[in-house]
mmCIF file of N, CA, C and O in Angstrom:
data_model
loop_
_atom_site.group_PDB
_atom_site.id
_atom_site.type_symbol
_atom_site.label_atom_id
_atom_site.label_comp_id
_atom_site.label_asym_id
_atom_site.label_seq_id
_atom_site.Cartn_x
_atom_site.Cartn_y
_atom_site.Cartn_z
ATOM 1 N N GLN A 1 -5.109 -8.455 -15.659
ATOM 2 C CA GLN A 1 -4.911 -7.096 -15.959
ATOM 3 C C GLN A 1 -5.578 -6.290 -14.840
ATOM 4 O O GLN A 1 -6.111 -6.456 -14.256
ATOM 5 N N PHE A 2 -4.348 -5.693 -14.082
ATOM 6 C CA PHE A 2 -4.836 -4.798 -12.973
ATOM 7 C C PHE A 2 -5.262 -3.248 -13.781
ATOM 8 O O PHE A 2 -4.359 -2.902 -14.010
ATOM 9 N N THR A 3 -6.350 -3.003 -12.769
ATOM 10 C CA THR A 3 -6.835 -1.382 -13.555
ATOM 11 C C THR A 3 -6.730 -0.725 -12.131
ATOM 12 O O THR A 3 -7.372 -1.229 -10.936
ATOM 13 N N VAL A 4 -6.339 0.495 -12.169
ATOM 14 C CA VAL A 4 -6.305 1.635 -11.282
ATOM 15 C C VAL A 4 -7.150 2.188 -11.822
ATOM 16 O O VAL A 4 -6.901 3.324 -12.660
ATOM 17 N N THR A 5 -8.086 2.714 -10.558
ATOM 18 C CA THR A 5 -9.105 4.128 -10.928
ATOM 19 C C THR A 5 -8.380 5.383 -10.525
ATOM 20 O O THR A 5 -7.367 5.540 -9.593
ATOM 21 N N PRO A 6 -8.878 6.351 -11.053
ATOM 22 C CA PRO A 6 -8.056 7.545 -11.002
ATOM 23 C C PRO A 6 -7.970 8.196 -9.247
ATOM 24 O O PRO A 6 -6.814 8.264 -8.381
ATOM 25 N N ALA A 7 -8.882 7.518 -8.423
ATOM 26 C CA ALA A 7 -9.277 7.751 -7.001
ATOM 27 C C ALA A 7 -8.207 6.752 -6.526
ATOM 28 O O ALA A 7 -7.449 7.422 -5.164
ATOM 29 N N GLN A 8 -7.748 5.419 -6.862
ATOM 30 C CA GLN A 8 -7.459 5.017 -6.376
ATOM 31 C C GLN A 8 -5.682 5.278 -6.765
ATOM 32 O O GLN A 8 -4.332 5.454 -5.751
ATOM 33 N N ALA A 9 -5.168 5.805 -7.886
ATOM 34 C CA ALA A 9 -4.118 6.132 -8.012
ATOM 35 C C ALA A 9 -3.906 7.336 -7.234
ATOM 36 O O ALA A 9 -2.588 7.974 -7.070
ATOM 37 N N ARG A 10 -4.513 8.611 -7.005
ATOM 38 C CA ARG A 10 -4.535 9.688 -5.943
ATOM 39 C C ARG A 10 -4.329 9.193 -4.606
ATOM 40 O O ARG A 10 -3.385 9.501 -3.404
ATOM 41 N N LEU A 11 -5.141 8.629 -3.873
ATOM 42 C CA LEU A 11 -4.793 7.896 -2.648
ATOM 43 C C LEU A 11 -3.456 7.469 -2.514
ATOM 44 O O LEU A 11 -2.595 7.515 -1.713
ATOM 45 N N MET A 12 -2.955 6.198 -3.528
ATOM 46 C CA MET A 12 -1.906 5.652 -3.805
ATOM 47 C C MET A 12 -0.320 6.496 -3.529
ATOM 48 O O MET A 12 0.763 6.415 -2.887
ATOM 49 N N ARG A 13 -0.848 8.205 -4.238
ATOM 50 C CA ARG A 13 0.140 9.080 -4.417
ATOM 51 C C ARG A 13 0.833 9.576 -3.190
ATOM 52 O O ARG A 13 1.512 9.585 -2.758
ATOM 53 N N ASN A 14 -0.549 9.809 -2.543
ATOM 54 C CA ASN A 14 -0.997 10.111 -1.027
ATOM 55 C C ASN A 14 -0.020 9.491 -0.148
ATOM 56 O O ASN A 14 1.012 9.252 0.809
ATOM 57 N N VAL A 15 -0.115 7.836 -0.123
ATOM 58 C CA VAL A 15 0.780 6.757 0.751
ATOM 59 C C VAL A 15 1.580 6.866 0.652
ATOM 60 O O VAL A 15 2.975 6.985 1.235
ATOM 61 N N ASN A 16 2.416 7.058 -0.688
ATOM 62 C CA ASN A 16 3.849 6.941 -1.272
ATOM 63 C C ASN A 16 4.462 7.673 -0.208
ATOM 64 O O ASN A 16 5.594 7.839 0.093
ATOM 65 N N ARG A 17 4.094 9.313 -0.596
ATOM 66 C CA ARG A 17 4.626 10.633 0.338
ATOM 67 C C ARG A 17 5.251 10.590 1.557
ATOM 68 O O ARG A 17 5.962 10.694 2.490
ATOM 69 N N ARG A 18 3.683 10.101 2.113
ATOM 70 C CA ARG A 18 3.738 9.438 3.532
ATOM 71 C C ARG A 18 4.677 8.466 4.115
ATOM 72 O O ARG A 18 5.510 8.737 4.948
ATOM 73 N N ALA A 19 5.021 7.612 3.254
ATOM 74 C CA ALA A 19 5.618 6.150 3.242
ATOM 75 C C ALA A 19 7.463 7.160 3.338
ATOM 76 O O ALA A 19 7.955 6.359 4.286
ATOM 77 N N MET A 20 7.626 7.643 2.783
ATOM 78 C CA MET A 20 9.198 8.323 2.382
ATOM 79 C C MET A 20 9.139 9.124 4.099
ATOM 80 O O MET A 20 10.696 9.082 3.925
ATOM 81 N N ARG A 21 8.110 9.748 4.351
ATOM 82 C CA ARG A 21 8.384 10.522 5.563
ATOM 83 C C ARG A 21 7.784 9.767 6.856
ATOM 84 O O ARG A 21 8.382 10.345 7.882
ATOM 85 N N LEU A 22 8.124 8.256 6.752
ATOM 86 C CA LEU A 22 8.461 8.002 8.445
ATOM 87 C C LEU A 22 9.050 8.197 9.796
ATOM 88 O O LEU A 22 8.414 8.464 10.230
ATOM 89 N N PHE A 23 10.132 7.907 9.142
ATOM 90 C CA PHE A 23 11.246 8.308 10.013
ATOM 91 C C PHE A 23 11.204 9.700 10.255
ATOM 92 O O PHE A 23 11.178 10.395 11.724
ATOM 93 N N ALA A 24 11.120 10.830 9.410
ATOM 94 C CA ALA A 24 11.056 11.925 9.723
ATOM 95 C C ALA A 24 10.130 12.529 10.664
ATOM 96 O O ALA A 24 9.616 13.252 11.626
ATOM 97 N N ASP A 25 8.666 11.919 10.331
ATOM 98 C CA ASP A 25 7.219 12.038 11.483
ATOM 99 C C ASP A 25 7.249 11.245 12.559
ATOM 100 O O ASP A 25 6.735 11.288 13.274
ATOM 101 N N GLY A 26 8.762 10.639 13.106
ATOM 102 C CA GLY A 26 8.480 9.681 14.821
ATOM 103 C C GLY A 26 8.366 8.081 14.303
ATOM 104 O O GLY A 26 8.479 7.597 15.620
ATOM 105 N N TYR A 27 8.556 7.500 13.601
ATOM 106 C CA TYR A 27 8.536 5.981 13.407
ATOM 107 C C TYR A 27 9.491 5.423 13.580
ATOM 108 O O TYR A 27 10.514 5.846 13.415
ATOM 109 N N ARG A 28 8.985 4.362 14.120
ATOM 110 C CA ARG A 28 10.492 3.322 14.326
ATOM 111 C C ARG A 28 10.553 1.994 14.157
ATOM 112 O O ARG A 28 9.405 1.331 13.967
ATOM 113 N N ALA A 29 11.533 1.511 13.355
ATOM 114 C CA ALA A 29 11.153 -0.212 12.829
ATOM 115 C C ALA A 29 12.234 -0.792 13.860
ATOM 116 O O ALA A 29 13.417 -0.716 13.682
ATOM 117 N N THR A 30 12.272 -2.412 14.084
ATOM 118 C CA THR A 30 12.442 -3.248 14.679
ATOM 119 C C THR A 30 12.056 -4.546 14.320
ATOM 120 O O THR A 30 11.339 -4.833 13.634
ATOM 121 N N ILE A 31 13.458 -5.071 13.442
ATOM 122 C CA ILE A 31 13.579 -6.190 12.467
ATOM 123 C C ILE A 31 13.555 -7.222 13.866
ATOM 124 O O ILE A 31 14.235 -7.384 14.380
ATOM 125 N N LEU A 32 12.190 -7.981 13.100
ATOM 126 C CA LEU A 32 12.318 -9.339 14.473
ATOM 127 C C LEU A 32 12.501 -10.837 13.803
ATOM 128 O O LEU A 32 13.163 -10.816 12.459
ATOM 129 N N GLU A 33 13.216 -11.655 14.619
ATOM 130 C CA GLU A 33 13.918 -13.342 14.387
ATOM 131 C C GLU A 33 13.525 -13.450 13.313
ATOM 132 O O GLU A 33 13.988 -14.194 12.454
ATOM 133 N N ASP A 34 11.752 -13.381 12.663
ATOM 134 C CA ASP A 34 11.447 -14.180 11.784
ATOM 135 C C ASP A 34 11.283 -13.677 10.713
ATOM 136 O O ASP A 34 10.406 -13.327 9.627
ATOM 137 N N LEU A 35 11.956 -12.493 10.444
ATOM 138 C CA LEU A 35 12.479 -11.331 9.207
ATOM 139 C C LEU A 35 10.868 -10.674 9.023
ATOM 140 O O LEU A 35 11.098 -9.797 8.139
ATOM 141 N N THR A 36 10.213 -10.766 9.514
ATOM 142 C CA THR A 36 8.968 -9.487 9.960
ATOM 143 C C THR A 36 9.727 -8.261 10.512
ATOM 144 O O THR A 36 10.770 -8.245 11.043
ATOM 145 N N SER A 37 8.671 -7.274 10.434
ATOM 146 C CA SER A 37 9.492 -5.705 10.813
ATOM 147 C C SER A 37 8.076 -5.586 11.774
ATOM 148 O O SER A 37 7.143 -5.275 11.724
ATOM 149 N N LEU A 38 8.670 -4.516 13.273
ATOM 150 C CA LEU A 38 7.455 -4.273 13.759
ATOM 151 C C LEU A 38 7.536 -2.589 13.622
ATOM 152 O O LEU A 38 8.810 -1.788 14.534
ATOM 153 N N VAL A 39 6.686 -2.022 13.235
ATOM 154 C CA VAL A 39 6.950 -0.751 12.835
ATOM 155 C C VAL A 39 6.320 -0.011 14.163
ATOM 156 O O VAL A 39 5.185 -0.171 14.058
ATOM 157 N N THR A 40 6.237 0.730 14.666
ATOM 158 C CA THR A 40 5.858 1.697 15.180
ATOM 159 C C THR A 40 5.663 3.043 15.250
ATOM 160 O O THR A 40 6.300 3.561 15.234
ATOM 161 N N SER A 41 4.639 4.083 15.503
ATOM 162 C CA SER A 41 4.067 5.444 15.355
ATOM 163 C C SER A 41 4.541 6.114 16.479
ATOM 164 O O SER A 41 4.849 5.484 17.802
ATOM 165 N N PRO A 42 4.786 7.340 16.446
ATOM 166 C CA PRO A 42 4.909 8.328 17.378
ATOM 167 C C PRO A 42 4.068 8.254 18.592
ATOM 168 O O PRO A 42 4.036 8.396 19.515
ATOM 169 N N GLU A 43 2.809 7.483 18.477
ATOM 170 C CA GLU A 43 1.873 7.712 19.366
ATOM 171 C C GLU A 43 1.596 6.326 20.254
ATOM 172 O O GLU A 43 1.273 5.937 20.949
ATOM 173 N N GLY A 44 2.448 5.238 19.329
ATOM 174 C CA GLY A 44 3.103 3.821 20.151
ATOM 175 C C GLY A 44 2.458 2.511 19.557
ATOM 176 O O GLY A 44 2.093 1.640 19.901
ATOM 177 N N ASN A 45 1.346 3.174 18.637
ATOM 178 C CA ASN A 45 0.731 1.720 17.697
ATOM 179 C C ASN A 45 1.569 1.249 17.146
ATOM 180 O O ASN A 45 2.868 1.726 16.618
ATOM 181 N N THR A 46 1.497 -0.118 17.225
ATOM 182 C CA THR A 46 2.763 -1.389 15.927
ATOM 183 C C THR A 46 1.758 -1.983 15.552
ATOM 184 O O THR A 46 0.670 -2.102 15.481
ATOM 185 N N TYR A 47 2.481 -2.169 14.201
ATOM 186 C CA TYR A 47 2.068 -2.655 13.024
ATOM 187 C C TYR A 47 2.848 -3.773 12.727
ATOM 188 O O TYR A 47 4.469 -3.513 12.737
ATOM 189 N N ARG A 48 2.642 -5.068 12.643
ATOM 190 C CA ARG A 48 4.320 -6.265 12.170
ATOM 191 C C ARG A 48 3.987 -6.417 10.487
ATOM 192 O O ARG A 48 2.912 -7.055 10.306
ATOM 193 N N VAL A 49 4.764 -5.714 10.157
ATOM 194 C CA VAL A 49 4.820 -6.507 8.503
ATOM 195 C C VAL A 49 5.615 -6.810 7.763
ATOM 196 O O VAL A 49 6.698 -7.560 8.720
ATOM 197 N N ASN A 50 5.557 -7.616 7.090
ATOM 198 C CA ASN A 50 5.517 -8.738 6.715
ATOM 199 C C ASN A 50 6.309 -8.409 5.117
ATOM 200 O O ASN A 50 5.512 -8.547 4.146
ATOM 201 N N PRO A 51 7.379 -7.980 5.201
ATOM 202 C CA PRO A 51 7.989 -7.865 3.725
ATOM 203 C C PRO A 51 8.283 -8.453 2.534
ATOM 204 O O PRO A 51 7.907 -8.470 0.992
ATOM 205 N N ALA A 52 8.214 -9.976 2.870
ATOM 206 C CA ALA A 52 7.942 -10.759 2.090
ATOM 207 C C ALA A 52 6.766 -11.140 1.167
ATOM 208 O O ALA A 52 6.874 -11.434 0.195
ATOM 209 N N ASP A 53 5.563 -11.172 1.865
ATOM 210 C CA ASP A 53 4.305 -10.865 1.596
ATOM 211 C C ASP A 53 3.306 -9.495 1.118
ATOM 212 O O ASP A 53 2.687 -9.336 0.846
ATOM 213 N N GLY A 54 3.789 -8.390 2.092
ATOM 214 C CA GLY A 54 2.991 -7.240 1.712
ATOM 215 C C GLY A 54 2.122 -7.481 2.662
ATOM 216 O O GLY A 54 1.598 -5.831 2.715
ATOM 217 N N SER A 55 2.008 -8.053 4.038
ATOM 218 C CA SER A 55 0.923 -7.627 4.657
ATOM 219 C C SER A 55 1.436 -6.852 5.861
ATOM 220 O O SER A 55 2.415 -6.688 6.577
ATOM 221 N N CYS A 56 0.375 -6.237 6.144
ATOM 222 C CA CYS A 56 0.156 -5.030 8.094
ATOM 223 C C CYS A 56 -1.071 -5.250 7.774
ATOM 224 O O CYS A 56 -1.837 -4.805 7.059
ATOM 225 N N PRO A 57 -1.065 -5.588 9.169
ATOM 226 C CA PRO A 57 -2.742 -5.517 10.068
ATOM 227 C C PRO A 57 -2.800 -3.660 10.082
ATOM 228 O O PRO A 57 -4.035 -3.345 10.680
ATOM 229 N N CYS A 58 -2.497 -2.793 9.598
ATOM 230 C CA CYS A 58 -2.895 -1.576 9.878
ATOM 231 C C CYS A 58 -4.439 -1.186 9.117
ATOM 232 O O CYS A 58 -4.989 -1.988 7.959
ATOM 233 N N PRO A 59 -5.543 -0.360 9.602
ATOM 234 C CA PRO A 59 -6.818 0.038 9.096
ATOM 235 C C PRO A 59 -6.606 0.199 7.822
ATOM 236 O O PRO A 59 -7.445 0.139 7.071
ATOM 237 N N PHE A 60 -5.449 0.987 7.336
ATOM 238 C CA PHE A 60 -5.761 0.943 5.838
ATOM 239 C C PHE A 60 -5.581 0.112 4.766
ATOM 240 O O PHE A 60 -6.444 0.132 3.994
ATOM 241 N N GLN A 61 -4.886 -0.708 5.172
ATOM 242 C CA GLN A 61 -4.530 -2.021 4.181
ATOM 243 C C GLN A 61 -5.630 -2.868 4.416
ATOM 244 O O GLN A 61 -6.366 -3.537 3.278
ATOM 245 N N GLU A 62 -6.346 -2.965 5.842
ATOM 246 C CA GLU A 62 -7.616 -3.739 5.815
ATOM 247 C C GLU A 62 -8.484 -3.056 4.875
ATOM 248 O O GLU A 62 -9.364 -3.592 4.227
ATOM 249 N N GLN A 63 -8.858 -1.830 5.513
ATOM 250 C CA GLN A 63 -9.957 -1.385 4.744
ATOM 251 C C GLN A 63 -9.897 -1.081 3.282
ATOM 252 O O GLN A 63 -11.069 -1.807 1.925
ATOM 253 N N HIS A 64 -8.220 -0.950 2.327
ATOM 254 C CA HIS A 64 -8.797 -0.551 0.836
ATOM 255 C C HIS A 64 -8.044 -1.963 0.200
ATOM 256 O O HIS A 64 -8.003 -1.989 -1.196
ATOM 257 N N GLY A 65 -7.389 -2.610 0.937
ATOM 258 C CA GLY A 65 -6.187 -3.704 0.493
ATOM 259 C C GLY A 65 -5.286 -3.288 -0.681
ATOM 260 O O GLY A 65 -5.258 -4.192 -1.506
ATOM 261 N N LEU A 66 -4.644 -2.075 -0.219
ATOM 262 C CA LEU A 66 -3.803 -1.219 -1.078
ATOM 263 C C LEU A 66 -2.394 -1.413 -0.323
ATOM 264 O O LEU A 66 -2.528 -1.472 0.780
ATOM 265 N N PRO A 67 -1.196 -1.284 -0.826
ATOM 266 C CA PRO A 67 0.061 -1.331 -0.112
ATOM 267 C C PRO A 67 -0.237 -0.386 0.744
ATOM 268 O O PRO A 67 -0.308 1.005 0.821
ATOM 269 N N CYS A 68 -0.029 -0.633 2.307
ATOM 270 C CA CYS A 68 0.174 0.700 3.475
ATOM 271 C C CYS A 68 1.660 1.831 3.287
ATOM 272 O O CYS A 68 2.276 0.927 2.547
ATOM 273 N N LYS A 69 1.418 2.371 4.280
ATOM 274 C CA LYS A 69 3.362 3.376 4.289
ATOM 275 C C LYS A 69 3.795 2.282 5.074
ATOM 276 O O LYS A 69 4.936 3.030 4.877
ATOM 277 N N HIS A 70 3.276 1.676 6.322
ATOM 278 C CA HIS A 70 3.914 1.148 6.952
ATOM 279 C C HIS A 70 5.326 0.401 6.104
ATOM 280 O O HIS A 70 6.072 -0.097 6.025
ATOM 281 N N TYR A 71 4.283 -0.408 4.944
ATOM 282 C CA TYR A 71 5.079 -1.460 4.013
ATOM 283 C C TYR A 71 6.266 -0.846 2.988
ATOM 284 O O TYR A 71 7.075 -1.269 2.954
ATOM 285 N N LEU A 72 5.115 0.147 2.526
ATOM 286 C CA LEU A 72 5.825 0.849 1.261
ATOM 287 C C LEU A 72 7.531 1.655 1.987
ATOM 288 O O LEU A 72 8.127 1.684 1.545
ATOM 289 N N GLY A 73 6.927 2.232 3.032
ATOM 290 C CA GLY A 73 7.779 3.103 3.547
ATOM 291 C C GLY A 73 9.215 2.066 4.381
ATOM 292 O O GLY A 73 9.874 2.781 4.887
ATOM 293 N N LEU A 74 9.002 0.971 4.596
ATOM 294 C CA LEU A 74 9.601 -0.015 5.795
ATOM 295 C C LEU A 74 11.935 0.288 5.083
ATOM 296 O O LEU A 74 12.029 1.061 6.186
ATOM 297 N N PRO A 75 11.992 -0.332 3.935
ATOM 298 C CA PRO A 75 13.166 0.056 3.563
ATOM 299 C C PRO A 75 13.903 1.344 4.075
ATOM 300 O O PRO A 75 15.007 1.502 4.693
ATOM 301 N N LYS A 76 12.830 2.439 3.950
ATOM 302 C CA LYS A 76 13.955 3.812 3.808
ATOM 303 C C LYS A 76 13.608 3.741 5.529
ATOM 304 O O LYS A 76 15.068 4.908 5.767
ATOM 305 N N LEU A 77 12.322 3.387 5.866
ATOM 306 C CA LEU A 77 12.859 3.523 7.615
ATOM 307 C C LEU A 77 13.855 3.050 8.462
ATOM 308 O O LEU A 77 14.662 3.519 8.999
ATOM 309 N N LEU A 78 14.284 1.922 8.059
ATOM 310 C CA LEU A 78 15.127 1.279 8.373
ATOM 311 C C LEU A 78 16.749 1.685 7.830
ATOM 312 O O LEU A 78 17.404 1.601 8.856
ATOM 313 N N GLN A 79 16.820 2.329 6.876
ATOM 314 C CA GLN A 79 17.973 2.852 6.661
ATOM 315 C C GLN A 79 18.006 4.373 6.748
ATOM 316 O O GLN A 79 19.416 4.441 7.309
ATOM 317 N N ASP A 80 17.179 5.054 7.465
ATOM 318 C CA ASP A 80 17.461 5.995 8.053
ATOM 319 C C ASP A 80 17.816 5.709 9.132
ATOM 320 O O ASP A 80 18.169 6.899 9.710
ATOM 321 N N GLN A 81 17.129 5.074 10.178
ATOM 322 C CA GLN A 81 17.395 4.821 11.224
ATOM 323 C C GLN A 81 19.112 4.261 11.405
ATOM 324 O O GLN A 81 19.578 4.401 12.552
ATOM 325 N N ALA A 82 19.421 3.505 10.494
ATOM 326 C CA ALA A 82 20.764 3.250 10.506
ATOM 327 C C ALA A 82 22.184 4.573 10.775
ATOM 328 O O ALA A 82 21.835 5.870 10.643
#
């Protein structure tokens, strides 16, 4: 069983809100041949997101071990770009 602390729940609410704003905030995504996606921030930082396993090399996911905004927001970002 997975237990979420109140602090983790607040953190994930914030991440989910930010994930839904990626396109409006200037992020862009490109689907690559191996079906991963390259998410690019407005500052030019790139993150290779793997939708199959939820991985992303961003500092948030590496620090917290929780899904990041790049992974959570990828489907909406791709839809908003279309």
